[in-house]
Each structure stands twice: as structure tokens, then as C-alpha cells.
Coordinates of C-alpha atoms and ligand atoms in Angstrom, one line a residue:
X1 CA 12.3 -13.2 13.2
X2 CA 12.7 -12.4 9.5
X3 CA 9.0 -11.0 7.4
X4 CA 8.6 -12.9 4.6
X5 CA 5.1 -12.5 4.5
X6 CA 3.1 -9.8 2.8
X7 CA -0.4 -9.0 2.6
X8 CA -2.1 -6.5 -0.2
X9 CA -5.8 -5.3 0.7
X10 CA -7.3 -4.4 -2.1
X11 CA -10.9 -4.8 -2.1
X12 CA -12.0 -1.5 -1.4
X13 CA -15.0 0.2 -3.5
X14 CA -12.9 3.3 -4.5
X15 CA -15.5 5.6 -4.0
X16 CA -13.2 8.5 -4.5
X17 CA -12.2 7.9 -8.1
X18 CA -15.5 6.8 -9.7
X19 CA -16.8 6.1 -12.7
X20 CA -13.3 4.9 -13.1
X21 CA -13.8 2.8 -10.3
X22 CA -17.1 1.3 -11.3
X23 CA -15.7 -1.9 -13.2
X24 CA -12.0 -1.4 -13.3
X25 CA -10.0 -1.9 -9.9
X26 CA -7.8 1.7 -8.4
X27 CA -4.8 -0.7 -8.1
X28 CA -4.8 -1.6 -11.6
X29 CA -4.5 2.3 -12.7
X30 CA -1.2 2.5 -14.4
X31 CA 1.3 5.0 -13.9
X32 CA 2.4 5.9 -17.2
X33 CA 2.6 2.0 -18.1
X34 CA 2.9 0.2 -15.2
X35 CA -0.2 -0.5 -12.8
X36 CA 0.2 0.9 -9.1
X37 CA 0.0 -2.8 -7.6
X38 CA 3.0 -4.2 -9.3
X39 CA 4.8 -0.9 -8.2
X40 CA 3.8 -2.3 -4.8
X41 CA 4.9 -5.6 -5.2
X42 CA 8.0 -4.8 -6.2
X43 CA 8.5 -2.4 -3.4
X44 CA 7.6 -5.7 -1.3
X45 CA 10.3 -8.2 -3.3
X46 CA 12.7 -5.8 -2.8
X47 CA 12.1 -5.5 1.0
X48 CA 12.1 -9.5 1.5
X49 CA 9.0 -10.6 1.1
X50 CA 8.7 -13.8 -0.8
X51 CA 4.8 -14.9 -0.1
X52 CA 2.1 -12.2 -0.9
X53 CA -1.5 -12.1 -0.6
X54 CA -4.0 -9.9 -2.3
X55 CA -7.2 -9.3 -0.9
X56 CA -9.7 -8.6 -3.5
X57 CA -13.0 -9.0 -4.2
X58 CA -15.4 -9.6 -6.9
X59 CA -14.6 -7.3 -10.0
X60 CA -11.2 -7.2 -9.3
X61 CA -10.0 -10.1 -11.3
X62 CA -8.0 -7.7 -13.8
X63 CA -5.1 -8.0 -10.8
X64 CA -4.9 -12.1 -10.7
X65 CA -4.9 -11.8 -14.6
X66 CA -1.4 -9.8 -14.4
X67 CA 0.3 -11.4 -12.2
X68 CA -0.6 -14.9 -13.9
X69 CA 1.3 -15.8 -17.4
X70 CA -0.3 -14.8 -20.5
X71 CA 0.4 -17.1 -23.3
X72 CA -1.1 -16.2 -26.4
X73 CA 0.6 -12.3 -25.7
X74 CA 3.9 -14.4 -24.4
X75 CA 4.2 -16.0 -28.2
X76 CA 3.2 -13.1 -30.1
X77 CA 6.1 -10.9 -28.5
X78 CA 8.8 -13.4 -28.8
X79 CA 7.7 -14.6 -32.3
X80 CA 7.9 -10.7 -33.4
X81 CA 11.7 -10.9 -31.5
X82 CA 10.4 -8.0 -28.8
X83 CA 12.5 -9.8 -26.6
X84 CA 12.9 -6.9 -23.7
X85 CA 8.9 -6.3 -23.3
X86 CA 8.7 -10.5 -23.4
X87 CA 10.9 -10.7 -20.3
X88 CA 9.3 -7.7 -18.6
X89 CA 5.8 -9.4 -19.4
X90 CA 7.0 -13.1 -18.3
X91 CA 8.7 -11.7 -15.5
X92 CA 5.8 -10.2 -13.5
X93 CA 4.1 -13.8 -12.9
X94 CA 7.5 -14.5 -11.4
X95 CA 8.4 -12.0 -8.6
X96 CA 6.9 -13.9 -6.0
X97 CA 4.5 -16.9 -4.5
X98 CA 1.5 -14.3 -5.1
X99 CA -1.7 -15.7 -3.8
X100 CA -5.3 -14.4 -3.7
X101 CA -8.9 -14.3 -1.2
X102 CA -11.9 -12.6 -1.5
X103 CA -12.9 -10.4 1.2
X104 CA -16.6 -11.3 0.6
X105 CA -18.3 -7.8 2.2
X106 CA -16.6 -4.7 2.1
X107 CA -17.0 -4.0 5.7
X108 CA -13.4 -2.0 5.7
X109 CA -9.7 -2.5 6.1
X110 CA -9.9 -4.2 9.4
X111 CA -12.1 -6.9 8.0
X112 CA -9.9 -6.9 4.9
X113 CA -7.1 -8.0 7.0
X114 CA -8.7 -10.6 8.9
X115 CA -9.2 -12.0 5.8
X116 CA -5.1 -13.1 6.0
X117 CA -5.5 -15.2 9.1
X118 CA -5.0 -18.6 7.4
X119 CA -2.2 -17.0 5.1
X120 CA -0.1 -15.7 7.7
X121 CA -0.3 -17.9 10.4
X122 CA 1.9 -17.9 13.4
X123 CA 4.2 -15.3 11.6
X124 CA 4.8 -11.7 11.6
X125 CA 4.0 -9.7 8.4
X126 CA 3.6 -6.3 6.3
X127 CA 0.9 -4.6 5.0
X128 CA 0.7 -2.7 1.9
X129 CA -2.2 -0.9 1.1
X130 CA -3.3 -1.3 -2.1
X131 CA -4.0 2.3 -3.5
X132 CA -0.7 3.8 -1.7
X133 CA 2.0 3.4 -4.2
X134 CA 5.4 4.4 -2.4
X135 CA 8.4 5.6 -4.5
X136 CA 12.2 6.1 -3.2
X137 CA 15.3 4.6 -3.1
X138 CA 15.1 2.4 -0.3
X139 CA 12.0 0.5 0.2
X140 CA 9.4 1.8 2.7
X141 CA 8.4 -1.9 3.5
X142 CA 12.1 -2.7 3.9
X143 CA 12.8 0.5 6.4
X144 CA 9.9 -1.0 8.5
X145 CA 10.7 -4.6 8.6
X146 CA 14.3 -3.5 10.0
X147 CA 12.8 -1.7 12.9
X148 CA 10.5 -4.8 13.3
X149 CA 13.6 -7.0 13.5
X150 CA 15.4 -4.2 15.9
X151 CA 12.4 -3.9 18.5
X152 CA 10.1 -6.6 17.8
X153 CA 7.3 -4.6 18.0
X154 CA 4.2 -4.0 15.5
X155 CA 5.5 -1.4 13.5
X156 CA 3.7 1.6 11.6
X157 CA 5.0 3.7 8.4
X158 CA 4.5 7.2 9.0
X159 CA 4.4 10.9 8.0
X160 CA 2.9 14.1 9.1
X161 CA -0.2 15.4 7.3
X162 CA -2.0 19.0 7.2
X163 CA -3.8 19.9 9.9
X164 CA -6.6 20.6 7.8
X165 CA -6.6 17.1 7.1
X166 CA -6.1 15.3 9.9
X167 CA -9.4 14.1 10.5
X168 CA -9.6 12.1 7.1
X169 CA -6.5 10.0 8.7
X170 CA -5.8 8.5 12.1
X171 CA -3.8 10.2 14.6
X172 CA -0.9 9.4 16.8
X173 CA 0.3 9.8 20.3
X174 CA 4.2 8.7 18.9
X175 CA 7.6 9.8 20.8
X176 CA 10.8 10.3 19.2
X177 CA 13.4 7.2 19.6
X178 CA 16.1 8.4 17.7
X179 CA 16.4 10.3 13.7
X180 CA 12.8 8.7 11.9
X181 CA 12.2 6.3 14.7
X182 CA 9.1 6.7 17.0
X183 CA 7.7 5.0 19.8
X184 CA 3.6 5.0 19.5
X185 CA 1.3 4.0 22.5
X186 CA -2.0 4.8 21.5
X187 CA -3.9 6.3 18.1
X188 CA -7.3 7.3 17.1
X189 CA -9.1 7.0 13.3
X190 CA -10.7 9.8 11.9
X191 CA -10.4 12.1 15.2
X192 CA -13.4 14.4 15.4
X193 CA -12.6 17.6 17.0
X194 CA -9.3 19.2 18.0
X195 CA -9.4 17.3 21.2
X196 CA -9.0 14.0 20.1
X197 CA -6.0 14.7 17.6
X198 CA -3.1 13.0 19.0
X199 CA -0.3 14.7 16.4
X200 CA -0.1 15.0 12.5
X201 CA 1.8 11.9 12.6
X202 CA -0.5 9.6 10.5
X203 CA -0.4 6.4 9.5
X204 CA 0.3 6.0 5.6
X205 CA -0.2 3.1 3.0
X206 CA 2.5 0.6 5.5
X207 CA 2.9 -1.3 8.4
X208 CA 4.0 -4.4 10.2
X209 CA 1.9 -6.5 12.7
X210 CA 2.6 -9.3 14.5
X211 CA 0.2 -12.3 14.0
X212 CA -1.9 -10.9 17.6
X213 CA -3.6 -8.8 15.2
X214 CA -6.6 -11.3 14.3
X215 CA -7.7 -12.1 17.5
X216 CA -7.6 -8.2 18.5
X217 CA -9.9 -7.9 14.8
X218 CA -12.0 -10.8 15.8
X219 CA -13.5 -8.8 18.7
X220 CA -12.7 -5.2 17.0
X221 CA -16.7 -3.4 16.5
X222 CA -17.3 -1.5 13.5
X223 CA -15.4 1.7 14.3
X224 CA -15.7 5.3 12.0
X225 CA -17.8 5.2 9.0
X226 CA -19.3 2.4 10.0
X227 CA -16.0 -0.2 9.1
X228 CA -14.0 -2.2 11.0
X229 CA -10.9 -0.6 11.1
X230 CA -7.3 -1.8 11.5
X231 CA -6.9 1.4 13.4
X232 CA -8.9 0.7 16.3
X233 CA -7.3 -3.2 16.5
X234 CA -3.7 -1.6 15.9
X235 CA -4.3 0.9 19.1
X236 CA -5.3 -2.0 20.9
X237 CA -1.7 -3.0 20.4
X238 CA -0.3 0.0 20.8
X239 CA -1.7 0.7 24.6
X240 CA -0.8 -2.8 25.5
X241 CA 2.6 -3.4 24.3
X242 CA 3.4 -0.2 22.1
X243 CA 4.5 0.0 18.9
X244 CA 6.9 1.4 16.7
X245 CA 6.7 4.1 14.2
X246 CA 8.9 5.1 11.0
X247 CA 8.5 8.1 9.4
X248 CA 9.9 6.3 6.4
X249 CA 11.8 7.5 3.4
X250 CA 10.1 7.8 -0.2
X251 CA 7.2 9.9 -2.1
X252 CA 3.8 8.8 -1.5
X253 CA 1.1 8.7 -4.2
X254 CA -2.1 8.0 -2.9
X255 CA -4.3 6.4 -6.0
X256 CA -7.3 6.4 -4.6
X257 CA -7.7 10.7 -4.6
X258 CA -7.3 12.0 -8.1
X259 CA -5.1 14.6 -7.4
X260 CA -2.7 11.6 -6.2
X261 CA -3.1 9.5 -9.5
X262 CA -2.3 12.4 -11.6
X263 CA 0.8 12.9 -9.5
X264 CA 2.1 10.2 -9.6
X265 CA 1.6 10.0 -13.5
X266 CA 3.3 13.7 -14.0
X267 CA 6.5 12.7 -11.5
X268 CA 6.8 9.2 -12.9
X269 CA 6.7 10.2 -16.4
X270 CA 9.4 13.0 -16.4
X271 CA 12.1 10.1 -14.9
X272 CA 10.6 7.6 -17.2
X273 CA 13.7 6.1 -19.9
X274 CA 11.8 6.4 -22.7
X275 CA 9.6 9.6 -22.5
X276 CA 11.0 11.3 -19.6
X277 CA 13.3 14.0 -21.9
X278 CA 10.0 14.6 -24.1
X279 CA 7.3 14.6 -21.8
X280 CA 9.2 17.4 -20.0
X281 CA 9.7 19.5 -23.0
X282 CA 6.1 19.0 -23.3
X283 CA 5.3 20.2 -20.1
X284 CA 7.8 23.3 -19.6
X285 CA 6.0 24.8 -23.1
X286 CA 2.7 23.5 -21.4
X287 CA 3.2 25.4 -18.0
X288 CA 5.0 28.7 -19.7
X289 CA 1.1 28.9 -21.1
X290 CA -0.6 28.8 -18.0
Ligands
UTP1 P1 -9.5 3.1 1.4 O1 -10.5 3.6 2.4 O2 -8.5 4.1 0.9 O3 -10.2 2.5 0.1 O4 -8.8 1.8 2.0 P2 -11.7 2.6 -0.4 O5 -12.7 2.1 0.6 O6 -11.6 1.8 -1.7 O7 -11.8 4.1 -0.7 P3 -13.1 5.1 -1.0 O8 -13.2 5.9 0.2 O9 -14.3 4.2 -1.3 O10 -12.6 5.9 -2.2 C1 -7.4 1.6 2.1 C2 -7.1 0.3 1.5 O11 -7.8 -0.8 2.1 C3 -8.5 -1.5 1.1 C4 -8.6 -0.6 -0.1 O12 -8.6 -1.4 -1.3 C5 -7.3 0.2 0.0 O13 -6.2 -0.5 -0.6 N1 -9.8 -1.9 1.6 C6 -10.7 -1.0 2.2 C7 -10.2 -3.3 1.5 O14 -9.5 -4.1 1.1 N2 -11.4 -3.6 2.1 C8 -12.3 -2.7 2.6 O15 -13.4 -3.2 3.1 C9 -11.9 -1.4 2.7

């Protein structure tokens, strides 16, 4: 069955990246000139999806306001004949059927997602999270949606983290398949102590679930940190029927950690058209000084 469907949760507090955070949404940060969520979009349009919904919440309508037309800015470019910023602007309330619901308490990603029930029906679909901005040549939503159609399975994107770090991520009990394909069968959020990690296979910023999900998240208790988390729903899965896993293909920025926003800025802006060759003379006499 082909994924058309895409959901974007991004009605998180961003906790991580305040004051920034206090009245201006982490999705909207740009990336040199470009905010992360329309990065994620167009990772999703170019993976298949034709029907997206965002998950926000209140404060966060900066994102509907950019993917909506914006007339009066619309005239002013074409009557000043800026004709290639025009179509870019126009062109971003075109790039899919992009639809919107509030997640009305922030009571975690879980809950965020069960906020899609009505959206997604009877029908498979991705999940982008909204601070994880995913960069590469082929899309990371795209690489997952093929294993979906290959095993049928839910299907989690994946990489290895530190060990140091594990216990800010969940953790997963995954078995090779074949090259970046996995098989997973159970997983744990947040593990603890050394005991409960699974592996430093984590799973980051993607995924695809098969519509089961919401009644697992109907009955899914608040889980670490005190949220429902998609985690604990998704193991439920897992255990029962398994899942797959890609360790997909593509740099990941995570924009909600300010290490990761800055990244993404530096990397983005040395392959960027019209600054790239500058801003990395700028930064080579920068970093001789260091
Ligand atoms: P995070 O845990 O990274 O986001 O959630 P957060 O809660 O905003 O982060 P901090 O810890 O306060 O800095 C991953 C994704 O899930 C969304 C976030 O917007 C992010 O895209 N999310 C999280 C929701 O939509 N609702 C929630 O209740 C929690």
C-alpha cells in the first residue's frame, strides 16, 4: 500500500532552546534562510507524500502563516520584477494538501500523535518530527516508506548514538536483515541503567506506522518524564508483530539542542548558491584564529 500520508508533530515546548523558544516556534528557526519545517516538508514531497498534517499548538501559528499565500508580499515582489524569490515565496503554499490541529496539552509525542487519528484514517503513514531536519541525497522518509512497502511492517529510521547518550534516546533490540536493514522486536525510552539498554541503535526524527498505532496510544500510560510516549506504543508493536528498522542515509540536525541549530546553519551555509564561496572564506580566516 502506497504512504501518502504524513504527519508533522510539532507542538512541543522546546525547553532546550529557550528564550528563543518562549514565543517563536523551534521549527520555524531558519537555516541560513529557510525554516527547518519546510526543509521537512520537502523531504516529505519528495518521498511521496501528498497530504500533511502539522500538529501544533497555541503560539505556533508563525508555521500555518508560511505555508498559507501571502498577498500583499506576493504583489510587492512581482511588482519590483523579483520574479525568482516570487515563485520560491508562492511556491511554498503549494507543495502539498498541508493541514493543521492543535494538540491542546502538551502531554508528549505519544499524545501528539494521537492527535492524527481522524487525519489518517484506515491508512498507513510517516512521521516527521518536527525539530529533526534530515539532509542527504535520497530522502530519509522515502528510504523508509520503501521498506514499508517491502515488509509491510511499522517501520523506524535509525542510527547509532554515544553511549554516553543513550539514555536521552530510546534503545533497540534490532537484528541485521541485510546492508541498513534491521528487524526490531522490542525497544525501551530513556533506559535507566546499563541493563535496560537494548543497543545504540536509536530511533531518530522518522518513522512509519501503520494505522494500529492509535488504539495501542489510546491505552498507552504516561511513560518517562511523565509523557505519553510513542515509544512505549511503538514497542507494543514491535513485540507483537515486529518492526522494521533503517539506519537511513542523510545528516541529521537536531533543532531542538543548540549545538544542532548551529550545525546545521555552519554545514548549510558553506553549500549554499549564494554565500557558500564567502561564508567559507569567512570561516577558514575565522578558524586559522582560533
Ligand atoms: P522533543 O522532546 O524533542 O520536543 O519532541 P520538546 O518537548 O519540544 O523538547 P524540550 O525537551 O522541551 O526541549 C520531539 C518532537 O515531538 C514534538 C516536538 O515538537 C518535536 O517535534 N512534540 C513533543 C509534540 O508535538 N508534542 C508534545 O507534547 C511533545
Amino acid at each position: 500500500m502506497k504512504v501518502t500520508k504524513a504527519v508533522i508533530p510539532a507542538a512541543g515546548l522546546g525547553t532546550r532552546v529557550l528564550p528563543a523558544t518562549k514565543s517563536m516556534p523551534k521549527e520555524m528557526f531558519p537555516i541560513v534562510d529557510k525554516p527547518a519545517i519546510q526543509y521537512i516538508v520537502e523531504e516529505a514531497v519528495k518521498s511521496g507524500i501528498t497530504d500533511i498534517l502539522i500538529i501544533t499548538n497555541r503560539g505556533k501559528g508563525l508555521i500555518e502563516d508560511h505555508f498559507d499565500r501571502a498577498p500583499e508580499l506576493e504583489f510587492a515582489l512581482s511588482s519590483r520584477g523579483k520574479t525568482d524569490v516570487y515563485n520560491e515565496v508562492v511556491n511554498i503554499s503549494k507543495l502539498a494538501n498541508i493541514y493543521f490541529v492543535r494538540q491542546k496539552e502538551t502531554k508528549g509525542l505519544g499524545h501528539a500523535i494521537n492527535c492524527a487519528r481522524n487525519f489518517v484514517g484506515n491508512d498507513p503513514f510517516a512521521v516527521l518530527y518536527g525539530d529533526d531536519v534530515i539532509m542527504g541525497e535520497d530522502p530519509a522518509c522515502g528510504q523508509l516508506i520503501r521498506a514499508y512497502e517491502e515488509f509491510g511492517l511499522g517501520v523506524l529510521g535509525i542510527k547509532k548514538v554515544d553511549e554516553k547518550d543513550i539514555s536521552k534516546y530510546s534503545s533497540l533490540k534490532v537484528e541485521n536483515i541485510r546492508d541498513n536493514i534491521f528487524k526490531c522486536t522490542d525497544m525501551i525510552e530513556k533506559p535507566q541503567t546499563p541493563e535496560e539498554v537494548l543497543s545504540l541503535y536509536s530511533i531518530l526524527g522518522r518513522c512509519v506506522l501503520p494505522p494500529e498505532i492509535f488504539d495501542i496510544l489510546d491505552r498507552t500510560a504516561p511513560g518517562a518524564g511523565g509523557e505519553i510516549q510513542l515509544t512505549d506504543a511503538m514497542k507494543e508493536l514491535a513485540v507483537t508483530k515486529g518492526m522494521s528498522a533503517v539506519e537511513y542515509t542523510g545528516k541529521r540536525y537536531d533543532m531542538g539542542n543548540k549545538l544542532g541549530i548551529m550545525q546545521a546553519a555552519v554545514e548549510t551555509a558553506l553549500k549554499h548558491d549564494e554565500i557558500g564561496e564567502d561564508f567559507r572564506a569567512y570561516l577558514k580566516e575565522f578558524a586559522a584564529a582560533l
